[in-house]
Amino acid sequence: MVIAMKKRTLLPIMLISILGWNTGKAQSVYPGQHNGKIKENITAPLKAYSFDLKQVKLLPSRFRENMMRDSAWMMSIDTKQLLHSFRTNAGVYSANEGGYFTMKKLGGWESLDCDLRGHTTGHLLSALALMYASTGNDAFKIKADSLVKGLAEVQLAFGKSGYLSAFPEGLIDRNIAGKGVWAPWYTLHKIYAGLIDQYLYCDNKQALDVVIKMADWAYNKLIPLSDEVRRKMIRNEFGGVGECFYNLYSITGNIKYETLAKFFYHNEMIEPLADDKDELAGKHANTFIPKLIAEARNYELNNDGKSKKEVLNFWNNVVNSHSFVTGSNSDKEKFFDHNHLSEHLTGYTGETCNTYNLLKLTRHMFCWDANPRYADYYERALYNHILGQQDPQTGMVAYFLPMLSGAHKVYSTKENSFWCCVGSGFESHAKYGEAIYYHDDNGVYVNLFIPSELTWKEKGVKLTQETLFPEKESTMLTLHTQNKVKMNLYLRYPSWTKNVVVKVNEKKFRVKQVPDSYIVLNREWKDGDRIEVIYPMKLRTETTPDNDKKVAILYGPLVLAGEMGTENFIKCAPYSNPNLYNDYYTYNYNVPSSLKTTLSIDKNNIEKDIKRIDGRLIFKAAKENIILEPLYNVHRQRYIVYWDWMNPNQ
């Protein structure tokens, strides 16, 4: 295979925020930041770039609270527990580890009889790396270093092949033979991704050595296979392993890892997207989305127009046709005929991993053309799904976001669930700072209104965002700089508002832009300059595409849920049965037959029927005497998102 010379030298999107390269100038590296880690760079044109995650610090808010609960949970899981299944698989034991043989084993999807065992360790390698970058706390790196060291020992015990897993290689052989097995490449993907993140975020060179050996093993095992065998093998879920191999190719410059990435191109699934076809119905959603993240990487690295078209068509189909008002998608983990969306408001909608992966894809796409609609979607899915996935009382997380009227969130257990959405949840709540700000050569995009502090050393600027959004409609940005700096501030003008007010140093700025755009402030900034932005928020409705009688209530970007109490609510209901792998999937919500699901509102004058209470982010539907508040705040009780609408004028 001939390697084409790259005409431009820009970094892979998802690595830009890690490495902090000066993406506006080819081959120019920020002083002291991971010089030399990338050998194959982006050839596709970009309009925006991510900041290094360590450049963004979260200030006190619900996001930071979630992050702290997340960190406490991940740090509480013993390293020996996470390595146990790997060591058992390789026959590596140590009598001197103190209680190794009597320690409590992890349950659920990490049980020794579950094919997916080991995936949580991979997720945690990524989450610990993200948490280390987000906080600078060495405790996360120390724990991760011990995990990497333990995995390296297991890999060595397997011999020279480079194989590393918590399950026998026979599961891979079953997959290659087309026999039944539960997603071994999906599980290995988490290990690949975690080790790559450890190298990039934590500078762990041992992690890179381990993942390269794992990739070499995969190359030697897979590339000799016929295309017929390949196509049969990849019918089984394989997660984002293609993305990992593209990333490893970018890091090493070794073409065989790009060859591996292309090996996992799923022709039957992705080709219709290149022909502008929507054939998503019936497809397993979280199996599908990571395949497009790999195609996003192929576009970035090789300027492959076909891959770009596939990604754009997929994203538009999912977001515009296959998603609920929350930004989530799927019913019982699958896409369905979007012409019948209202028939899929069940207790098994909105798999959280889907949203996690679609947000990853959205970040790529925003960098391609800085389109504010991608930021709008990111905000919607972040607030209405990811933020509310976590139970504030315990830090546990939900697999699904049920749209069934009268359902409730079902949370994981601390040591006996370890579903896929637990693993992606560890990561999601560790990286809230990743999409608040972006930049180009001329300035900073402010995409999300989250209390935070951005440090852009290369420009000599620190930007502090103070806000109570969404409780309040405004945000305040303050610039700190030793010298005057001429640059742009691109303030997102969301599609859900109008008549935005901008004040610079208390002087009103004339806003000429319209919703779904950016307000551009271009000037020479000095230390202490302050920009206040007011985003008016109104109540509004959205219906399902196929049924205008199914109505959801929103306030700004927030989905409001009606609080429906705890009738027939078993005390242990917020937790599922840890003895079942699929307890999240068969849960009986026991919705009371007497539950009222109708809401009588005038869609053209909704404020007449629903009132905000005392300035709090709580609302009341007066006729039905129902309290509504943001879905992310509704926990441990039943709720309704989609109402059966009744016209009060009829």
XYZ file of C-alpha atoms in Angstrom, residues 233-552:
320
model
C -17.092 -11.349 11.640
C -18.046 -7.676 11.748
C -21.735 -8.461 11.900
C -20.992 -8.813 15.610
C -20.821 -5.539 17.563
C -17.280 -4.145 17.546
C -17.696 -0.678 19.057
C -15.223 2.059 18.200
C -12.239 -0.169 17.489
C -11.916 1.375 14.009
C -11.571 4.825 15.539
C -8.855 3.504 17.875
C -6.825 2.080 15.016
C -7.082 5.375 13.113
C -5.872 7.167 16.239
C -3.013 4.725 16.672
C -2.067 5.236 13.028
C -2.046 8.974 13.660
C 0.207 8.558 16.692
C 2.691 6.088 15.199
C 2.539 6.748 11.473
C 2.428 2.969 10.955
C 0.209 2.268 7.944
C -0.801 -1.184 9.175
C -2.952 0.391 11.885
C -4.833 2.355 9.247
C -5.248 -0.941 7.381
C -6.745 -2.406 10.556
C -9.129 0.545 10.850
C -10.338 0.009 7.299
C -10.761 -3.715 8.013
C -13.640 -2.734 10.308
C -15.474 -0.701 7.667
C -18.960 -2.215 7.755
C -20.012 -2.095 4.105
C -23.587 -3.297 4.471
C -24.378 -0.846 7.269
C -22.595 2.291 6.077
C -22.788 2.173 2.273
C -26.485 3.176 2.138
C -25.575 6.448 3.882
C -23.325 7.367 0.966
C -26.374 6.937 -1.278
C -28.516 9.275 0.886
C -30.601 6.393 2.227
C -32.074 6.187 5.712
C -32.078 2.480 6.513
C -31.547 2.828 10.248
C -34.812 1.197 11.363
C -34.114 -2.088 13.140
C -30.383 -1.436 13.510
C -28.720 -1.622 16.926
C -28.007 2.035 17.612
C -24.905 1.843 19.774
C -23.420 -0.693 17.374
C -23.916 1.813 14.570
C -22.775 5.183 15.956
C -19.092 4.333 16.676
C -18.692 3.139 13.080
C -19.364 6.701 11.948
C -16.831 8.077 14.423
C -14.272 5.928 12.616
C -15.444 7.397 9.313
C -15.063 10.878 10.782
C -11.436 10.046 11.557
C -10.934 8.699 8.033
C -12.255 11.957 6.608
C -9.990 14.015 8.850
C -6.841 12.030 8.178
C -7.375 11.418 4.469
C -9.863 14.092 3.368
C -12.125 11.260 2.242
C -15.276 12.930 0.909
C -17.292 9.724 0.941
C -16.659 9.246 4.652
C -17.696 12.830 5.307
C -20.945 12.361 3.395
C -21.714 9.186 5.335
C -21.158 10.977 8.637
C -23.267 14.000 7.683
C -26.156 11.883 6.416
C -26.068 9.675 9.486
C -26.021 12.586 11.941
C -28.831 14.417 10.162
C -30.957 11.264 10.003
C -30.496 10.430 13.675
C -30.816 13.933 15.116
C -33.587 15.216 12.869
C -35.699 12.075 12.494
C -34.779 9.393 15.016
C -34.324 11.352 18.241
C -36.637 12.199 21.105
C -37.014 15.710 22.479
C -34.174 14.954 24.917
C -31.649 14.412 22.117
C -31.532 10.694 22.936
C -32.564 7.879 20.618
C -33.494 4.189 20.281
C -36.073 1.862 21.812
C -34.738 -1.348 23.343
C -31.369 -0.235 21.970
C -32.529 -0.109 18.342
C -33.475 2.568 15.858
C -37.030 2.272 14.568
C -39.256 3.644 11.821
C -39.270 7.349 12.620
C -42.742 7.632 11.102
C -43.971 5.805 14.201
C -41.904 7.546 16.881
C -44.880 8.150 19.189
C -45.402 4.378 19.343
C -41.954 3.933 20.880
C -42.345 5.951 24.075
C -41.396 2.989 26.257
C -39.432 2.313 29.403
C -36.392 1.280 27.355
C -35.738 4.385 25.281
C -32.613 6.518 25.149
C -29.662 4.218 25.786
C -27.092 6.501 27.405
C -24.144 5.061 25.452
C -25.858 6.206 22.261
C -25.895 9.795 23.473
C -22.311 9.551 24.701
C -21.154 8.380 21.266
C -23.311 10.821 19.308
C -21.823 13.684 21.316
C -18.351 12.430 20.391
C -19.362 12.473 16.743
C -20.894 15.941 17.114
C -17.617 17.340 18.436
C -15.834 16.161 15.319
C -18.438 17.748 13.085
C -18.408 21.087 14.881
C -14.703 21.408 14.196
C -15.275 20.805 10.494
C -17.399 23.896 9.910
C -18.188 25.543 13.298
C -21.912 25.205 12.627
C -23.928 26.347 15.680
C -26.570 23.662 15.121
C -24.034 21.104 16.324
C -23.522 23.123 19.493
C -27.305 23.358 19.911
C -27.637 19.584 19.726
C -24.707 19.074 22.066
C -26.342 21.353 24.642
C -29.715 19.626 24.341
C -28.338 16.113 24.792
C -25.909 17.187 27.528
C -28.496 18.872 29.750
C -31.468 16.626 29.120
C -29.732 13.260 29.111
C -26.106 13.104 30.267
C -26.406 15.538 33.184
C -29.493 13.742 34.480
C -28.089 10.231 34.025
C -26.484 10.402 37.448
C -28.437 10.031 40.688
C -27.383 12.992 42.894
C -27.883 10.957 46.076
C -25.587 8.065 45.238
C -23.642 8.911 42.074
C -25.081 5.810 40.382
C -26.175 6.078 36.742
C -29.051 5.027 34.495
C -28.838 2.804 31.441
C -31.975 4.166 29.778
C -33.791 7.496 29.789
C -37.390 6.213 29.683
C -40.001 8.137 27.688
C -42.808 5.946 29.026
C -45.283 8.107 30.921
C -45.021 7.190 34.591
C -41.656 5.479 34.322
C -38.625 6.458 36.383
C -34.863 6.239 36.118
C -33.330 2.892 37.074
C -29.847 3.245 38.508
C -26.866 0.942 38.603
C -25.409 -0.584 41.722
C -21.910 0.194 42.899
C -20.313 -3.222 42.372
C -22.910 -5.427 40.652
C -23.968 -3.801 37.389
C -21.118 -2.418 35.251
C -23.306 -2.059 32.189
C -21.905 -0.340 29.117
C -23.643 2.866 30.232
C -21.831 2.667 33.561
C -18.531 2.624 31.666
C -19.397 5.475 29.301
C -20.870 7.294 32.311
C -17.497 7.231 34.055
C -16.133 9.105 31.031
C -19.051 11.469 30.397
C -18.991 12.989 33.860
C -15.215 13.420 33.744
C -15.091 15.561 30.591
C -17.699 18.280 30.889
C -15.050 20.853 29.991
C -14.448 19.464 26.511
C -17.120 21.358 24.562
C -17.626 24.635 26.420
C -15.037 26.463 24.313
C -13.370 26.043 20.906
C -11.055 28.339 18.990
C -9.785 29.319 15.572
C -6.757 31.455 14.728
C -8.702 34.615 15.524
C -10.530 33.899 18.743
C -12.709 31.826 21.075
C -16.095 30.205 20.521
C -18.297 30.219 23.634
C -20.643 27.294 23.000
C -21.973 26.343 26.423
C -22.963 28.449 29.406
C -21.266 26.527 32.204
C -19.284 28.120 35.063
C -15.685 27.615 34.022
C -12.264 29.123 33.506
C -10.376 28.878 30.219
C -6.616 29.464 30.147
C -5.211 30.177 26.679
C -1.543 30.715 27.424
C -0.567 31.070 23.793
C -2.760 34.161 23.522
C -1.945 35.339 27.033
C -5.638 35.239 27.928
C -7.706 33.775 30.733
C -11.463 33.781 30.264
C -13.750 33.285 33.255
C -17.421 32.444 32.776
C -19.679 33.070 35.764
C -23.290 32.036 35.401
C -26.280 30.483 37.109
C -27.623 29.300 33.764
C -30.150 27.784 33.303
C -31.622 29.018 36.580
C -30.820 32.519 35.305
C -30.895 33.751 31.716
C -27.513 35.471 31.725
C -23.822 34.664 31.712
C -20.853 36.909 32.502
C -17.483 36.582 30.760
C -14.412 38.293 32.192
C -11.072 38.540 30.399
C -7.772 38.545 32.258
C -4.645 39.515 30.347
C -1.366 41.277 31.108
C -1.272 42.984 27.709
C -3.986 44.117 25.344
C -5.074 41.313 23.015
C -6.952 41.702 19.746
C -9.166 38.704 19.122
C -12.733 37.614 18.435
C -15.270 36.278 20.851
C -17.865 34.146 19.095
C -20.932 34.009 21.343
C -23.403 31.301 20.405
C -26.869 32.618 19.551
C -28.975 29.512 20.279
C -31.932 28.540 18.140
C -34.178 28.431 21.223
C -33.964 32.157 22.004
C -34.307 35.579 20.400
C -33.670 39.223 21.282
C -30.345 38.390 22.918
C -28.794 41.285 24.830
C -25.014 41.785 24.896
C -23.222 44.333 27.072
C -19.490 45.024 26.936
C -18.282 46.769 30.084
C -21.952 47.604 30.789
C -22.359 49.294 27.404
C -24.988 47.700 25.192
C -23.650 46.113 22.009
C -25.857 46.169 18.924
C -26.670 42.582 18.004
C -27.280 42.156 14.281
C -27.234 38.376 14.205
C -30.247 36.054 14.379
C -30.839 32.768 16.221
C -28.748 29.793 15.131
C -25.611 31.864 14.513
C -22.709 33.472 16.369
C -22.518 37.012 17.725
C -19.012 38.174 16.875
C -17.241 40.621 19.176
C -14.067 41.841 17.486
C -11.947 44.272 19.453
C -8.780 44.787 21.401
C -9.366 43.396 24.854
C -7.737 44.549 28.061
C -7.536 43.086 31.540
C -10.852 43.131 33.354
C -13.100 43.566 30.310
C -16.514 42.072 31.020
C -19.168 40.807 28.636
C -22.673 40.129 29.883
C -25.002 38.116 27.662
C -28.715 37.694 28.355
C -30.471 34.776 26.661
C -34.252 35.146 27.127
C -35.863 31.794 27.842
C -39.488 31.011 27.065
C -41.793 28.069 27.487
C -42.500 26.226 24.262
C -43.706 22.868 23.015
C -42.435 20.152 20.717
C -44.514 17.272 19.407
C -43.476 13.909 18.061
C -43.094 14.073 14.248
C -45.887 11.576 13.662
C -48.421 12.667 16.283
C -49.166 16.288 17.147
C -51.152 15.112 20.168
C -47.966 13.939 21.925
C -46.490 17.106 23.405
C -43.324 17.843 25.372
